[in-house]
Short mmCIF file of C-alpha atoms in Angstrom, two decimals:
data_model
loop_
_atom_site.label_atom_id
_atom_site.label_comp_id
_atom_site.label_asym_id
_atom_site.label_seq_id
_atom_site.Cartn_x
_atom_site.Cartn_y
_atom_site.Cartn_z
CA UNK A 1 -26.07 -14.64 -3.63
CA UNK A 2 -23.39 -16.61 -5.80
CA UNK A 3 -25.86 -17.04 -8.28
CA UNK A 4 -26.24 -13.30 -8.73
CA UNK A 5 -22.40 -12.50 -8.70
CA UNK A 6 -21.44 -15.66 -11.23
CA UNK A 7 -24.37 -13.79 -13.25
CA UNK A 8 -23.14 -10.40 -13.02
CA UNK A 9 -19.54 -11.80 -14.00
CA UNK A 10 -21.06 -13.77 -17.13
CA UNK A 11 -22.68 -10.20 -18.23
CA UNK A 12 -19.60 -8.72 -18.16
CA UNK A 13 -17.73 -10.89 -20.33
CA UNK A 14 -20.58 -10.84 -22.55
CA UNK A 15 -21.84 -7.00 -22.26
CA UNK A 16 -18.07 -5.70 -22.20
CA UNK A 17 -17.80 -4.61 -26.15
CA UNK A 18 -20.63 -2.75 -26.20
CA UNK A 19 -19.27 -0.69 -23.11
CA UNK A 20 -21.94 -1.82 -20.52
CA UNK A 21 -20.36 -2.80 -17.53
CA UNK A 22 -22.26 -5.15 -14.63
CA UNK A 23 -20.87 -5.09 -10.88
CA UNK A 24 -22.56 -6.56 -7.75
CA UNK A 25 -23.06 -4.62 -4.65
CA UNK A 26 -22.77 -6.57 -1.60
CA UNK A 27 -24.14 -4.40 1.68
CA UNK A 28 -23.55 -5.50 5.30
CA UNK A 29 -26.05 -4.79 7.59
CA UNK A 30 -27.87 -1.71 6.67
CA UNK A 31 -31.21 0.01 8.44
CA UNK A 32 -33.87 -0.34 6.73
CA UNK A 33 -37.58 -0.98 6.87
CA UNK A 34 -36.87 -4.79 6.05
CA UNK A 35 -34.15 -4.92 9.39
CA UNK A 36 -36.96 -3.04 11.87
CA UNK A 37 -37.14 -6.15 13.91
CA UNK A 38 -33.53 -5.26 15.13
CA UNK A 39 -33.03 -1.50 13.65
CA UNK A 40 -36.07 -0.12 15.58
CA UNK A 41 -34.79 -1.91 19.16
CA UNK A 42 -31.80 0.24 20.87
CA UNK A 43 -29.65 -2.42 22.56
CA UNK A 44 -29.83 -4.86 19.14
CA UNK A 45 -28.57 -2.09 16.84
CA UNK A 46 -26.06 -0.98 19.89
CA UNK A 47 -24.65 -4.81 19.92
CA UNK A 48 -24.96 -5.10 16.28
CA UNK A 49 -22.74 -1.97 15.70
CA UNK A 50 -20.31 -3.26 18.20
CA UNK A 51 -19.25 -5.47 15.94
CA UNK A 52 -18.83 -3.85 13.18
CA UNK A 53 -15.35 -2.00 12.41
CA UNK A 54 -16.55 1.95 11.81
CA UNK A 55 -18.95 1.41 14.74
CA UNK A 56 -22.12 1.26 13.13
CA UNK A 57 -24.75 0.01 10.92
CA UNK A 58 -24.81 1.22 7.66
CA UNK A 59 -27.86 3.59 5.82
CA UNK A 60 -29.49 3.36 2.70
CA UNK A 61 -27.46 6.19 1.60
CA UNK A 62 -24.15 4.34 2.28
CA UNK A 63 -25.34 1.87 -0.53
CA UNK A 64 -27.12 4.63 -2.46
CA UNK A 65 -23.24 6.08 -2.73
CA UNK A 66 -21.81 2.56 -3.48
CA UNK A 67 -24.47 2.36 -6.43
CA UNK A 68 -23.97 6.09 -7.82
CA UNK A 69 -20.01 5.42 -7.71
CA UNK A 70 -20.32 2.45 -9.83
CA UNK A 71 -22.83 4.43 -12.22
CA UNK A 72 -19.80 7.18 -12.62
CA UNK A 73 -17.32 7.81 -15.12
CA UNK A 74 -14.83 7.30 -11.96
CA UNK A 75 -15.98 3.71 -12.25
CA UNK A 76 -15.70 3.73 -16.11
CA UNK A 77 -12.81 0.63 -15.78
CA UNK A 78 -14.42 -1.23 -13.45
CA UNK A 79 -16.77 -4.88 -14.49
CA UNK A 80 -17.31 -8.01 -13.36
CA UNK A 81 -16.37 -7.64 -10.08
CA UNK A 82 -18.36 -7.46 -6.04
CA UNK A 83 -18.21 -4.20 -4.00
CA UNK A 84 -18.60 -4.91 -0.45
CA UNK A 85 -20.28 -2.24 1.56
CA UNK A 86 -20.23 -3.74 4.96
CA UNK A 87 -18.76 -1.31 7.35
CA UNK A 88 -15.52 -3.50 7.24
CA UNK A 89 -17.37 -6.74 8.44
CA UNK A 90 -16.02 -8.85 6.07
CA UNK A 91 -12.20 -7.54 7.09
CA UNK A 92 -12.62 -9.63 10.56
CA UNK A 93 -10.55 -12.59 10.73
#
């Protein structure tokens, strides 16, 4: 993973004056068909969501969003940098 985020940081230093901008989207637990060992089972995704601040595991959509927002014009000042989409996992002390 720090691989991809020192690369996405060297692409933005290097992509910036031709206005292409490269972010890295870090997702927290997420259901998906690669998670079925624990999405598909009840009580996993139950204690799993326990721990996680807004109370549950995130969707595809949830990083679908994260990805559109930093494809939009609202994002236009934005490089070089990680968004976390974890639920606020990474906000635990």
């Amino acid at each position: 993973k720090a691989g991809v985020i020192r690369l996405s940081k060297s692409l933005a230093i290097q992509l910036a004056p031709d206005a292409i901008r490269s972010n890295t989207i870090l997702p927290g637990p997420v259901r998906s068909p690669m998670q079925a060992r624990w999405a598909d089972d009840p009580e996993a995704l139950a204690a799993l969501s326990a721990h996680i601040p807004l109370g549950r595991v995130g969707s595809t959509e949830d990083i679908a969003g994260a990805c559109l927002f930093l494809l939009s014009d609202a994002a236009a000042f934005i490089t070089g940098t990680e968004l976390i989409v974890d639920g606020g996992c990474t906000a635990r002390p």
